[in-house]
Short mmCIF file of C-alpha atoms in Angstrom, two decimals:
data_model
loop_
_atom_site.label_atom_id
_atom_site.label_comp_id
_atom_site.label_asym_id
_atom_site.label_seq_id
_atom_site.Cartn_x
_atom_site.Cartn_y
_atom_site.Cartn_z
CA MET C 1 90.43 -62.54 -30.57
CA LYS C 2 87.20 -63.59 -29.04
CA LYS C 3 87.37 -60.82 -26.42
CA ALA C 4 88.05 -58.25 -29.14
CA PHE C 5 84.99 -59.51 -31.05
CA VAL C 6 82.74 -59.26 -27.99
CA PHE C 7 84.06 -55.80 -27.14
CA GLY C 8 83.48 -54.60 -30.71
CA PHE C 9 79.97 -56.07 -30.71
CA ILE C 10 79.15 -54.22 -27.46
CA ILE C 11 80.38 -50.93 -28.91
CA ILE C 12 78.32 -51.38 -32.07
CA ALA C 13 75.26 -52.43 -30.15
CA THR C 14 75.61 -49.43 -27.78
CA LEU C 15 75.97 -47.01 -30.75
CA PHE C 16 72.99 -48.59 -32.45
CA THR C 17 70.86 -48.39 -29.31
CA HIS C 18 71.89 -44.75 -28.72
CA SER C 19 71.09 -43.75 -32.27
CA THR C 20 67.75 -45.60 -32.07
CA LEU C 21 66.80 -43.86 -28.85
CA GLN C 22 67.77 -40.50 -30.39
CA ALA C 23 65.56 -41.23 -33.40
CA GLN C 24 62.70 -42.27 -31.13
CA ALA C 25 63.15 -39.19 -28.97
CA LYS C 26 62.82 -36.99 -32.08
CA ASN C 27 59.50 -38.68 -32.90
CA VAL C 28 58.06 -38.28 -29.36
CA LYS C 29 55.63 -35.35 -29.15
CA THR C 30 55.77 -33.47 -25.91
CA VAL C 31 52.52 -31.91 -24.64
CA THR C 32 52.50 -28.18 -25.15
CA ARG C 33 50.11 -25.84 -23.50
CA PRO C 34 49.64 -22.06 -23.27
CA LYS C 35 51.14 -20.29 -20.29
CA LEU C 36 47.73 -19.03 -19.21
CA VAL C 37 44.10 -19.69 -20.06
CA ILE C 38 41.67 -16.89 -19.48
CA GLY C 39 38.01 -17.84 -19.39
CA ILE C 40 35.79 -14.75 -19.77
CA VAL C 41 32.09 -14.97 -19.05
CA VAL C 42 30.09 -11.77 -19.71
CA ASP C 43 26.99 -12.19 -17.58
CA GLN C 44 23.75 -11.71 -19.58
CA MET C 45 25.51 -10.96 -22.87
CA ARG C 46 23.21 -11.44 -25.87
CA TRP C 47 24.96 -12.71 -29.02
CA ASP C 48 23.75 -9.74 -31.01
CA TYR C 49 25.65 -7.29 -28.75
CA LEU C 50 28.74 -8.35 -30.71
CA TYR C 51 27.30 -6.66 -33.73
CA ARG C 52 24.68 -4.17 -32.52
CA PHE C 53 27.34 -1.81 -31.24
CA ALA C 54 30.24 -2.99 -33.43
CA ASP C 55 30.60 0.32 -35.33
CA ARG C 56 31.28 2.07 -32.02
CA TYR C 57 33.70 -0.56 -30.73
CA GLY C 58 37.38 0.13 -31.13
CA THR C 59 39.89 -2.24 -32.83
CA GLY C 60 41.35 -3.70 -29.65
CA GLY C 61 38.42 -5.19 -27.76
CA PHE C 62 35.45 -7.17 -29.18
CA ASN C 63 36.51 -6.47 -32.77
CA ARG C 64 39.99 -7.79 -32.08
CA LEU C 65 38.50 -11.08 -30.94
CA LEU C 66 36.10 -11.20 -33.92
CA ASN C 67 38.77 -10.35 -36.51
CA LYS C 68 41.66 -12.38 -35.15
CA GLY C 69 39.88 -15.13 -33.17
CA PHE C 70 37.44 -17.91 -34.03
CA SER C 71 33.80 -17.08 -33.48
CA CYS C 72 31.17 -19.79 -33.03
CA GLU C 73 28.19 -17.71 -34.15
CA ASN C 74 25.43 -20.21 -33.40
CA THR C 75 26.17 -21.19 -29.78
CA LEU C 76 23.16 -22.09 -27.68
CA VAL C 77 22.27 -23.00 -24.08
CA PRO C 78 20.94 -26.59 -24.16
CA TYR C 79 18.77 -26.60 -21.01
CA THR C 80 16.31 -24.62 -18.92
CA PRO C 81 16.22 -22.54 -16.87
CA THR C 82 18.86 -20.20 -18.39
CA TYR C 83 20.22 -18.68 -15.23
CA THR C 84 23.60 -17.55 -13.98
CA ALA C 85 24.68 -20.44 -11.75
CA PRO C 86 23.80 -23.30 -14.13
CA GLY C 87 25.26 -21.24 -16.99
CA HIS C 88 28.70 -20.82 -15.42
CA THR C 89 28.60 -24.49 -14.28
CA CYS C 90 27.71 -25.78 -17.74
CA ILE C 91 30.51 -23.77 -19.39
CA TYR C 92 33.16 -25.24 -17.12
CA THR C 93 31.77 -28.80 -16.63
CA GLY C 94 30.54 -29.45 -20.18
CA SER C 95 27.52 -30.92 -18.42
CA VAL C 96 23.88 -30.05 -17.76
CA PRO C 97 21.84 -29.46 -14.53
CA ALA C 98 20.45 -33.01 -14.68
CA ILE C 99 24.01 -34.30 -14.09
CA HIS C 100 25.98 -31.52 -12.34
CA GLY C 101 23.33 -30.62 -9.78
CA ILE C 102 23.28 -26.80 -10.10
CA ILE C 103 19.72 -26.48 -11.30
CA GLY C 104 19.28 -22.76 -10.71
CA ASN C 105 20.63 -19.82 -8.73
CA ASN C 106 18.29 -21.07 -6.03
CA TRP C 107 16.04 -24.04 -5.78
CA TYR C 108 13.53 -25.42 -3.32
CA SER C 109 14.90 -27.93 -0.80
CA ARG C 110 12.15 -30.38 0.13
CA SER C 111 14.09 -31.63 3.14
CA LEU C 112 14.73 -28.14 4.55
CA LYS C 113 11.35 -26.75 3.42
CA LYS C 114 13.06 -23.59 2.12
CA SER C 115 14.94 -22.11 -0.79
CA TRP C 116 18.56 -23.21 -1.15
CA TYR C 117 21.31 -21.09 -2.73
CA CYS C 118 23.62 -22.63 -5.28
CA THR C 119 26.95 -22.06 -3.51
CA ALA C 120 25.71 -21.92 0.10
CA ASP C 121 27.87 -23.98 2.51
CA SER C 122 27.21 -23.82 6.26
CA THR C 123 30.42 -25.76 7.01
CA VAL C 124 32.76 -22.97 5.97
CA PHE C 125 33.35 -19.49 7.37
CA PRO C 126 33.98 -16.16 5.67
CA VAL C 127 37.55 -15.06 4.99
CA GLY C 128 37.97 -11.31 4.74
CA GLY C 129 34.33 -10.34 4.94
CA SER C 130 30.80 -10.90 6.11
CA SER C 131 28.43 -13.88 5.96
CA ALA C 132 28.56 -13.51 2.17
CA GLY C 133 31.72 -15.64 2.58
CA LYS C 134 29.91 -18.79 3.68
CA MET C 135 30.22 -20.23 0.16
CA SER C 136 31.91 -23.09 -1.70
CA PRO C 137 31.50 -25.36 -4.76
CA ALA C 138 30.15 -28.26 -2.57
CA ASN C 139 26.74 -28.32 -4.28
CA MET C 140 28.32 -29.02 -7.69
CA TRP C 141 28.41 -32.76 -8.30
CA THR C 142 30.96 -33.02 -11.15
CA THR C 143 34.45 -31.76 -11.93
CA THR C 144 35.24 -28.72 -14.09
CA VAL C 145 37.82 -28.31 -16.83
CA THR C 146 39.77 -26.30 -14.28
CA ASP C 147 39.72 -29.26 -11.92
CA GLU C 148 40.91 -31.55 -14.68
CA LEU C 149 43.79 -29.18 -15.48
CA ARG C 150 44.88 -29.30 -11.83
CA LEU C 151 44.66 -33.08 -11.81
CA ALA C 152 46.55 -33.44 -15.14
CA THR C 153 49.49 -31.33 -13.92
CA ASN C 154 49.61 -32.92 -10.43
CA PHE C 155 48.30 -29.60 -9.05
CA GLN C 156 51.20 -27.60 -10.45
CA SER C 157 48.79 -25.38 -12.47
CA LYS C 158 47.22 -22.58 -10.54
CA VAL C 159 43.48 -21.86 -10.89
CA ILE C 160 41.89 -18.62 -9.69
CA GLY C 161 38.24 -17.54 -10.03
CA ILE C 162 37.16 -13.88 -9.88
CA ALA C 163 33.77 -12.14 -10.11
CA LEU C 164 31.56 -9.74 -8.28
CA LYS C 165 29.09 -12.60 -7.83
CA ASP C 166 30.18 -15.50 -5.65
CA ARG C 167 28.62 -18.02 -8.04
CA GLY C 168 30.47 -16.43 -10.97
CA ALA C 169 33.81 -17.00 -9.25
CA ILE C 170 33.31 -20.25 -7.28
CA LEU C 171 31.65 -22.57 -9.86
CA PRO C 172 34.05 -21.91 -12.73
CA ALA C 173 37.10 -22.25 -10.47
CA GLY C 174 35.92 -25.70 -9.48
CA HIS C 175 36.55 -27.96 -6.49
CA ALA C 176 40.33 -28.06 -6.60
CA ALA C 177 40.98 -24.34 -7.23
CA ASN C 178 43.71 -22.44 -5.48
CA ALA C 179 41.16 -19.72 -4.72
CA ALA C 180 37.97 -17.94 -5.70
CA TYR C 181 37.27 -14.29 -4.89
CA TRP C 182 34.04 -12.33 -4.95
CA PHE C 183 32.79 -8.88 -3.91
CA ASP C 184 31.34 -8.23 -0.49
CA ASP C 185 28.67 -5.46 -0.40
CA SER C 186 29.09 -4.88 3.32
CA THR C 187 32.83 -4.06 3.14
CA GLY C 188 33.54 -3.14 -0.50
CA ASN C 189 36.28 -5.78 -0.50
CA PHE C 190 36.98 -8.97 -2.44
CA ILE C 191 36.56 -11.88 -0.04
CA SER C 192 36.72 -15.68 -0.02
CA SER C 193 35.96 -18.58 2.34
CA SER C 194 37.70 -21.12 4.51
CA TYR C 195 37.06 -23.69 1.78
CA TYR C 196 40.25 -22.32 0.23
CA PHE C 197 42.30 -20.97 3.13
CA ASN C 198 42.01 -19.32 6.52
CA ALA C 199 43.42 -15.87 5.62
CA LEU C 200 43.49 -13.72 2.47
CA PRO C 201 46.88 -13.57 0.68
CA ASN C 202 48.84 -10.31 1.11
CA TRP C 203 48.21 -9.26 -2.50
CA VAL C 204 44.45 -9.43 -1.92
CA ASN C 205 44.69 -7.37 1.24
CA ASN C 206 46.87 -4.84 -0.58
CA PHE C 207 44.33 -4.68 -3.38
CA ASN C 208 41.45 -4.15 -0.94
CA ASN C 209 43.36 -1.46 0.90
CA LYS C 210 43.34 0.67 -2.29
CA LYS C 211 39.61 1.29 -1.70
CA LEU C 212 38.95 1.41 -5.48
CA PRO C 213 35.14 1.16 -5.06
CA GLU C 214 35.17 4.49 -3.29
CA THR C 215 37.11 6.06 -6.13
CA TYR C 216 34.73 4.70 -8.78
CA LEU C 217 31.61 5.73 -6.88
CA GLN C 218 32.85 9.33 -6.77
CA LYS C 219 33.07 9.44 -10.57
CA ASN C 220 29.29 9.14 -11.08
CA TRP C 221 28.09 7.46 -14.28
CA ASN C 222 27.62 9.60 -17.35
CA THR C 223 27.72 8.51 -20.96
CA LEU C 224 31.08 7.87 -22.63
CA PHE C 225 29.95 9.79 -25.72
CA PRO C 226 27.37 12.56 -26.30
CA LEU C 227 23.91 11.22 -25.38
CA SER C 228 22.39 12.00 -28.76
CA THR C 229 24.87 9.72 -30.55
CA TYR C 230 23.66 6.55 -28.90
CA LYS C 231 21.65 4.02 -30.91
CA GLN C 232 19.21 3.62 -28.04
CA SER C 233 18.86 7.38 -27.28
CA THR C 234 15.16 7.35 -28.11
CA VAL C 235 14.33 4.76 -25.46
CA ASP C 236 16.02 6.15 -22.32
CA LYS C 237 12.69 6.23 -20.53
CA GLU C 238 11.99 5.65 -16.91
CA ASP C 239 8.88 3.60 -17.62
CA PHE C 240 11.09 0.91 -19.14
CA GLU C 241 13.43 0.72 -16.20
CA VAL C 242 13.30 -0.71 -12.69
CA SER C 243 12.89 2.04 -10.11
CA ASN C 244 16.25 2.36 -8.33
CA SER C 245 16.16 4.20 -5.04
CA LYS C 246 19.96 4.18 -4.85
CA MET C 247 20.62 6.31 -7.93
CA THR C 248 18.72 8.24 -10.59
CA ASN C 249 17.08 6.29 -13.42
CA THR C 250 18.37 8.42 -16.25
CA PHE C 251 21.75 9.95 -17.08
CA PRO C 252 23.72 11.20 -15.34
CA HIS C 253 23.51 8.52 -12.69
CA ILE C 254 24.70 10.09 -9.48
CA THR C 255 26.58 7.68 -7.24
CA ALA C 256 28.82 10.06 -5.34
CA GLY C 257 27.57 10.65 -1.85
CA ILE C 258 25.47 7.50 -1.60
CA GLU C 259 25.97 5.85 1.79
CA LYS C 260 23.25 3.23 2.18
CA ASN C 261 24.05 0.10 0.12
CA LYS C 262 26.67 2.06 -1.81
CA TYR C 263 28.78 -0.95 -2.74
CA ASN C 264 25.71 -2.78 -4.04
CA THR C 265 25.07 0.30 -6.18
CA LEU C 266 28.52 -0.10 -7.74
CA ARG C 267 27.40 -3.43 -9.15
CA THR C 268 24.81 -1.68 -11.34
CA THR C 269 27.38 0.57 -13.05
CA PRO C 270 30.16 -0.17 -15.60
CA TYR C 271 32.66 0.49 -12.83
CA GLY C 272 31.89 -2.97 -11.45
CA ASN C 273 33.50 -4.37 -14.62
CA THR C 274 36.45 -1.98 -14.18
CA LEU C 275 36.97 -3.24 -10.64
CA THR C 276 36.80 -6.85 -11.85
CA ILE C 277 39.58 -6.25 -14.41
CA ASP C 278 41.64 -4.46 -11.71
CA MET C 279 41.28 -7.57 -9.54
CA ALA C 280 42.14 -9.89 -12.45
CA LYS C 281 45.40 -8.00 -13.07
CA ALA C 282 46.20 -8.06 -9.37
CA ALA C 283 45.70 -11.85 -9.39
CA ILE C 284 47.97 -12.33 -12.39
CA GLU C 285 50.70 -10.37 -10.66
CA GLY C 286 50.09 -11.55 -7.13
CA GLU C 287 49.93 -15.27 -8.05
CA ARG C 288 52.43 -14.90 -10.93
CA LEU C 289 49.96 -16.57 -13.26
CA GLY C 290 51.30 -17.49 -16.68
CA GLN C 291 54.88 -16.73 -15.73
CA SER C 292 56.21 -20.27 -16.24
CA ALA C 293 56.49 -21.97 -19.60
CA ALA C 294 56.57 -25.30 -17.81
CA LYS C 295 53.00 -25.16 -16.61
CA CYS C 296 49.60 -23.82 -17.61
CA ASP C 297 47.59 -21.61 -15.24
CA PHE C 298 43.92 -20.75 -15.47
CA LEU C 299 42.15 -17.47 -14.66
CA ALA C 300 38.34 -17.66 -14.72
CA VAL C 301 36.80 -14.18 -14.78
CA SER C 302 33.11 -13.35 -14.87
CA PHE C 303 31.86 -9.80 -15.52
CA SER C 304 28.71 -9.44 -13.45
CA SER C 305 27.84 -5.74 -13.89
CA THR C 306 26.49 -6.39 -17.38
CA ASP C 307 23.79 -8.51 -15.75
CA TYR C 308 22.93 -5.97 -13.06
CA VAL C 309 22.66 -3.17 -15.65
CA GLY C 310 20.67 -5.38 -17.96
CA HIS C 311 18.15 -6.36 -15.32
CA SER C 312 17.60 -2.73 -14.32
CA PHE C 313 17.50 -1.04 -17.73
CA GLY C 314 17.01 -3.71 -20.40
CA PRO C 315 18.66 -4.49 -23.78
CA ASN C 316 17.28 -1.36 -25.47
CA SER C 317 18.62 1.14 -22.99
CA ILE C 318 21.40 3.72 -23.31
CA GLU C 319 22.73 2.22 -20.09
CA ILE C 320 23.36 -1.18 -21.62
CA GLU C 321 24.87 0.36 -24.75
CA ASP C 322 27.20 2.54 -22.74
CA THR C 323 28.13 -0.41 -20.53
CA TYR C 324 29.27 -2.41 -23.55
CA LEU C 325 31.09 0.48 -25.14
CA ARG C 326 33.00 0.93 -21.91
CA LEU C 327 33.59 -2.81 -21.56
CA ASP C 328 35.05 -2.84 -25.11
CA LYS C 329 37.63 -0.24 -24.02
CA GLU C 330 38.31 -2.20 -20.83
CA PHE C 331 38.90 -5.39 -22.87
CA ALA C 332 41.22 -3.58 -25.31
CA ALA C 333 43.41 -2.41 -22.42
CA PHE C 334 43.26 -5.83 -20.74
CA PHE C 335 44.28 -7.68 -23.89
CA ALA C 336 47.20 -5.31 -24.39
CA TYR C 337 48.17 -5.92 -20.78
CA LEU C 338 48.13 -9.71 -21.41
CA ASP C 339 50.28 -9.23 -24.55
CA LYS C 340 52.87 -7.39 -22.46
CA THR C 341 52.67 -9.54 -19.29
CA ILE C 342 52.13 -13.07 -20.63
CA GLY C 343 53.18 -12.56 -24.25
CA ALA C 344 51.18 -12.35 -27.45
CA GLY C 345 50.32 -15.85 -28.60
CA GLN C 346 51.28 -17.33 -25.22
CA TYR C 347 47.81 -17.25 -23.67
CA LEU C 348 44.53 -18.88 -24.74
CA LEU C 349 41.34 -16.92 -24.17
CA PHE C 350 37.67 -17.61 -24.68
CA LEU C 351 34.75 -15.27 -24.25
CA THR C 352 31.17 -16.42 -23.79
CA ALA C 353 28.05 -15.75 -21.70
CA ASP C 354 26.06 -17.67 -19.10
CA HIS C 355 22.76 -16.63 -20.72
CA ALA C 356 21.28 -13.74 -22.69
CA ALA C 357 18.22 -11.61 -21.95
CA ALA C 358 14.66 -10.74 -23.09
CA HIS C 359 13.50 -7.33 -24.26
CA VAL C 360 11.57 -5.26 -21.69
CA PRO C 361 7.82 -6.08 -21.99
CA VAL C 362 6.75 -2.41 -21.80
CA PHE C 363 9.12 -1.59 -24.70
CA LEU C 364 7.81 -4.48 -26.81
CA LYS C 365 4.15 -3.66 -26.14
CA GLU C 366 4.79 -0.08 -27.24
CA HIS C 367 5.85 -1.53 -30.60
CA SER C 368 2.85 -3.92 -30.83
CA VAL C 369 4.81 -7.08 -29.85
CA PRO C 370 2.84 -9.29 -27.35
CA ALA C 371 4.73 -9.40 -24.03
CA GLY C 372 4.23 -9.29 -20.33
CA ALA C 373 5.28 -10.39 -16.85
CA ALA C 374 3.76 -12.72 -14.30
CA LYS C 375 4.65 -13.69 -10.76
CA ASP C 376 5.47 -17.12 -9.26
CA SER C 377 3.60 -16.13 -6.14
CA THR C 378 0.42 -15.51 -8.06
CA ILE C 379 0.66 -18.90 -9.80
CA GLU C 380 1.40 -20.64 -6.51
CA ASN C 381 -1.59 -19.05 -4.72
CA GLN C 382 -4.02 -19.90 -7.55
CA LEU C 383 -2.80 -23.49 -7.72
CA ASN C 384 -3.21 -23.93 -3.99
CA ALA C 385 -6.71 -22.45 -4.09
CA MET C 386 -7.64 -24.91 -6.83
CA LEU C 387 -6.21 -27.89 -4.91
CA LYS C 388 -8.10 -26.83 -1.81
CA ARG C 389 -11.40 -26.68 -3.74
CA GLN C 390 -10.93 -29.93 -5.68
CA PHE C 391 -8.96 -32.14 -3.28
CA ASN C 392 -9.31 -30.39 0.06
CA LEU C 393 -5.52 -30.10 0.21
CA GLU C 394 -3.84 -27.54 2.48
CA LYS C 395 -0.68 -26.24 0.80
CA GLY C 396 -0.73 -28.84 -1.93
CA VAL C 397 1.92 -26.83 -3.76
CA GLU C 398 4.93 -26.10 -1.56
CA LYS C 399 6.76 -23.86 -3.99
CA VAL C 400 6.70 -22.48 -7.53
CA THR C 401 10.18 -21.56 -8.74
CA ASN C 402 12.42 -21.94 -11.78
CA PHE C 403 9.26 -22.58 -13.93
CA GLN C 404 8.57 -25.68 -11.79
CA VAL C 405 5.85 -26.66 -9.34
CA TYR C 406 6.93 -28.57 -6.23
CA LEU C 407 4.04 -30.64 -4.85
CA ASN C 408 3.67 -31.53 -1.18
CA ARG C 409 5.14 -35.05 -0.84
CA GLU C 410 2.52 -35.92 1.78
CA ILE C 411 -0.10 -36.21 -0.98
CA SER C 412 -1.08 -39.86 -1.11
CA MET C 413 0.19 -42.04 -3.97
CA ASN C 414 -3.42 -42.76 -4.97
CA GLU C 415 -4.08 -39.05 -5.42
CA VAL C 416 -0.79 -37.66 -6.75
CA GLU C 417 -1.36 -38.43 -10.43
CA ASN C 418 -4.78 -36.78 -10.38
CA VAL C 419 -3.33 -33.79 -8.54
CA LYS C 420 -0.59 -33.37 -11.17
CA GLN C 421 -3.11 -33.47 -14.01
CA ALA C 422 -5.24 -30.90 -12.20
CA VAL C 423 -2.15 -28.66 -11.74
CA ILE C 424 -1.31 -28.96 -15.44
CA LYS C 425 -4.88 -28.10 -16.43
CA GLU C 426 -4.86 -25.06 -14.11
CA LEU C 427 -1.49 -23.90 -15.43
CA LEU C 428 -2.75 -24.03 -19.01
CA SER C 429 -5.65 -21.80 -17.97
CA PHE C 430 -3.25 -18.92 -17.39
CA PRO C 431 -3.23 -16.78 -20.58
CA PHE C 432 0.58 -16.42 -20.47
CA VAL C 433 1.37 -20.16 -20.11
CA SER C 434 1.84 -22.06 -23.35
CA MET C 435 2.78 -25.57 -22.11
CA ALA C 436 2.90 -27.62 -18.95
CA VAL C 437 4.17 -31.18 -18.39
CA ASP C 438 4.63 -33.82 -15.74
CA LEU C 439 8.40 -34.02 -15.37
CA GLN C 440 8.39 -37.67 -14.35
CA HIS C 441 6.72 -38.51 -17.71
CA LEU C 442 8.67 -36.02 -19.79
CA SER C 443 10.06 -38.64 -22.20
CA GLY C 444 6.55 -39.67 -23.27
CA SER C 445 5.20 -36.11 -23.67
CA THR C 446 4.39 -34.52 -27.01
CA LEU C 447 6.45 -31.40 -26.41
CA VAL C 448 8.23 -30.00 -29.44
CA GLU C 449 12.02 -29.85 -29.81
CA PRO C 450 14.20 -28.22 -28.67
CA ILE C 451 12.01 -27.47 -25.67
CA LYS C 452 11.71 -31.17 -24.68
CA LYS C 453 15.47 -31.68 -24.84
CA MET C 454 16.19 -28.48 -22.85
CA MET C 455 13.69 -29.54 -20.17
CA THR C 456 15.20 -33.01 -20.02
CA ASN C 457 18.71 -31.55 -19.60
CA GLY C 458 17.43 -29.26 -16.84
CA TYR C 459 15.48 -31.90 -14.96
CA ASN C 460 17.39 -33.28 -11.98
CA GLN C 461 15.52 -36.28 -10.51
CA LYS C 462 16.68 -35.53 -6.90
CA LEU C 463 16.34 -31.74 -6.88
CA SER C 464 13.72 -30.64 -9.42
CA GLY C 465 10.00 -30.12 -9.02
CA ASP C 466 7.10 -32.24 -10.25
CA VAL C 467 5.55 -30.16 -13.01
CA GLN C 468 7.18 -27.67 -15.36
CA PHE C 469 5.49 -24.93 -17.36
CA VAL C 470 6.57 -22.74 -20.26
CA TYR C 471 5.64 -19.05 -20.74
CA LYS C 472 4.57 -17.68 -24.06
CA PRO C 473 7.38 -15.82 -25.85
CA HIS C 474 8.33 -12.45 -24.32
CA TRP C 475 6.63 -13.34 -21.01
CA PHE C 476 8.62 -13.92 -17.87
CA ASP C 477 8.49 -13.99 -14.08
CA GLY C 478 8.99 -10.56 -12.50
CA SER C 479 8.25 -6.98 -13.34
CA ASP C 480 7.31 -5.69 -16.78
CA ARG C 481 10.01 -3.04 -16.27
CA GLY C 482 13.65 -3.92 -16.68
CA THR C 483 14.29 -7.46 -17.91
CA THR C 484 15.24 -10.96 -16.86
CA HIS C 485 16.04 -14.35 -18.43
CA GLY C 486 15.51 -18.05 -17.83
CA SER C 487 13.48 -19.28 -20.73
CA TRP C 488 14.25 -21.62 -23.61
CA ASN C 489 13.75 -18.88 -26.24
CA PRO C 490 16.66 -17.72 -28.44
CA TYR C 491 16.68 -14.27 -26.84
CA ASP C 492 17.68 -16.02 -23.58
CA SER C 493 19.69 -18.94 -24.97
CA HIS C 494 21.71 -17.59 -27.95
CA ILE C 495 25.12 -16.57 -26.60
CA PRO C 496 28.52 -15.47 -28.01
CA LEU C 497 31.48 -17.79 -28.06
CA ILE C 498 34.90 -16.58 -29.34
CA TRP C 499 38.27 -18.30 -29.07
CA TYR C 500 41.47 -16.27 -29.28
CA GLY C 501 45.23 -16.61 -28.88
CA TRP C 502 47.37 -19.69 -28.44
CA GLY C 503 46.61 -22.36 -31.09
CA ILE C 504 43.65 -20.47 -32.53
CA LYS C 505 43.39 -19.36 -36.16
CA ALA C 506 41.00 -16.65 -37.31
CA GLY C 507 37.68 -17.85 -38.59
CA LYS C 508 33.95 -18.07 -38.12
CA SER C 509 31.35 -20.88 -38.08
CA ASN C 510 27.58 -20.84 -38.13
CA LYS C 511 27.40 -24.54 -37.27
CA GLU C 512 25.15 -25.15 -34.27
CA CYS C 513 27.07 -25.83 -31.09
CA TYR C 514 26.33 -25.61 -27.38
CA MET C 515 27.57 -24.07 -24.17
CA THR C 516 28.40 -27.66 -23.05
CA ASP C 517 30.91 -27.94 -25.91
CA ILE C 518 33.29 -25.34 -24.42
CA ALA C 519 34.84 -27.61 -21.73
CA PRO C 520 35.56 -30.61 -24.03
CA THR C 521 37.06 -28.25 -26.65
CA LEU C 522 39.28 -26.77 -23.99
CA SER C 523 40.19 -30.22 -22.80
CA ALA C 524 41.24 -31.23 -26.30
CA LEU C 525 43.28 -28.07 -26.76
CA LEU C 526 45.04 -28.62 -23.41
CA HIS C 527 45.42 -32.43 -23.84
CA ILE C 528 43.62 -33.19 -20.57
CA GLN C 529 40.65 -35.36 -19.62
CA MET C 530 37.14 -34.01 -20.05
CA PRO C 531 35.28 -33.18 -16.82
CA SER C 532 33.59 -36.09 -15.05
CA GLY C 533 30.01 -35.29 -16.13
CA CYS C 534 30.77 -33.89 -19.58
CA VAL C 535 28.20 -34.49 -22.30
CA GLY C 536 29.45 -31.88 -24.75
CA LYS C 537 31.39 -32.51 -27.97
CA VAL C 538 34.67 -31.00 -29.20
CA ILE C 539 34.06 -28.11 -31.63
CA THR C 540 36.34 -29.48 -34.32
CA GLU C 541 36.35 -26.26 -36.36
CA VAL C 542 38.22 -24.52 -33.48
CA MET C 543 40.92 -27.19 -33.60
CA LYS C 544 41.71 -26.79 -37.29
#
């Protein structure tokens, strides 16, 4: 009797435990992620390009994202200078140059007494190309959201970075990436470095063997639509544009038959974007990205030709309008490809920019808007002449770059404060400079917001200069033809940000957010840790 009771009790307890575990299992939420995340950075894309050409865009590209995705309309860059390398780094780290260490495309190295490139790495060797392959993410101090995805999945997720520019591929892909690929002007191939592997995968060699750059160069560059139908058709003038010895300055741009620097020429045409999408598709197929529901892969793609075209021809050129009309068609075809290959609703995509761009000074002055261009070398020479007169210093300023003045560290401690004040006074004597400040005493300055905050975020105590200056609006370093970027002003710092696909509902918000908010929002969507230097906040509207 006693044995029967015990046996019955065990059966009842077992059944109860089993049913309890089943109930608990039903309440456990498993982490779900998209099959593939596609991060798209359109280099030098102003926010207003989303709407300036919208009536000429089709339904499948930019308008598809705007109508079916979530657009953060008031997204800003929160630091200076607004350049390509820090822009890509901030997007993927959620951090700022003060923390992640990428303070410009180049910066002055005091120890080496020369300019240092953001992804330069003398410890690696090129794979598949020339010395342009001696690159890695070693100069970036923090992790990226792509690194965190690899860590969260025990490195089961694949991460690939692709761009014409090495910095546009390497920095987004992060430290732990499977690979990053960029375009080599000397060979016309996509290359990499020994940081990732010692030989290119077969699918990359097969892609390079197609010689697509040769095909695209033979096409020449003419307008997609009749020239007279373009919004900017009245400003296709050579005096607005940088003289380009490689191809004609107005339409049609003849690229067929160019031999010298021909692959570099390809960058300054819409076909550079076409080639980038070709490579992105090849990576999806070659690496089988997004083909497993059990893991989440990441493809970081940066479109660099928009920047090259923008620099040469400016925002109010037919060239930039045609480039975006063509890119819209490229995106429409690419999104349709993703629907077919990965599955509609199975991939998460975001589109943003690393910075925007200023109007061409010559164009603005023609319409009575104050504008102009200066040169760092001119500022540097005048400052050194002043320091020679007042302090008898030889080369008191070692370098002027990134809106910063690097003083010679051999200046005595007793003299350095007086020297800095003299430099600030001299900078303010330039008619195009509006502000100048001692970076070591930035917190106590009377600079207005948001300039003070942007300078603080951009100031890296180990790498930055001693004094920073600010140009008046619509002034920049370089030529008054073509354009550039780098300033705090909205024309350089207001960028698009659209989320689309897996987990995203259609909507729009004008709430102020920042480039640094992209990585933490991605982290929240993917249920992974934020990058190690992240200072951004989750954009909660995207999560609703």
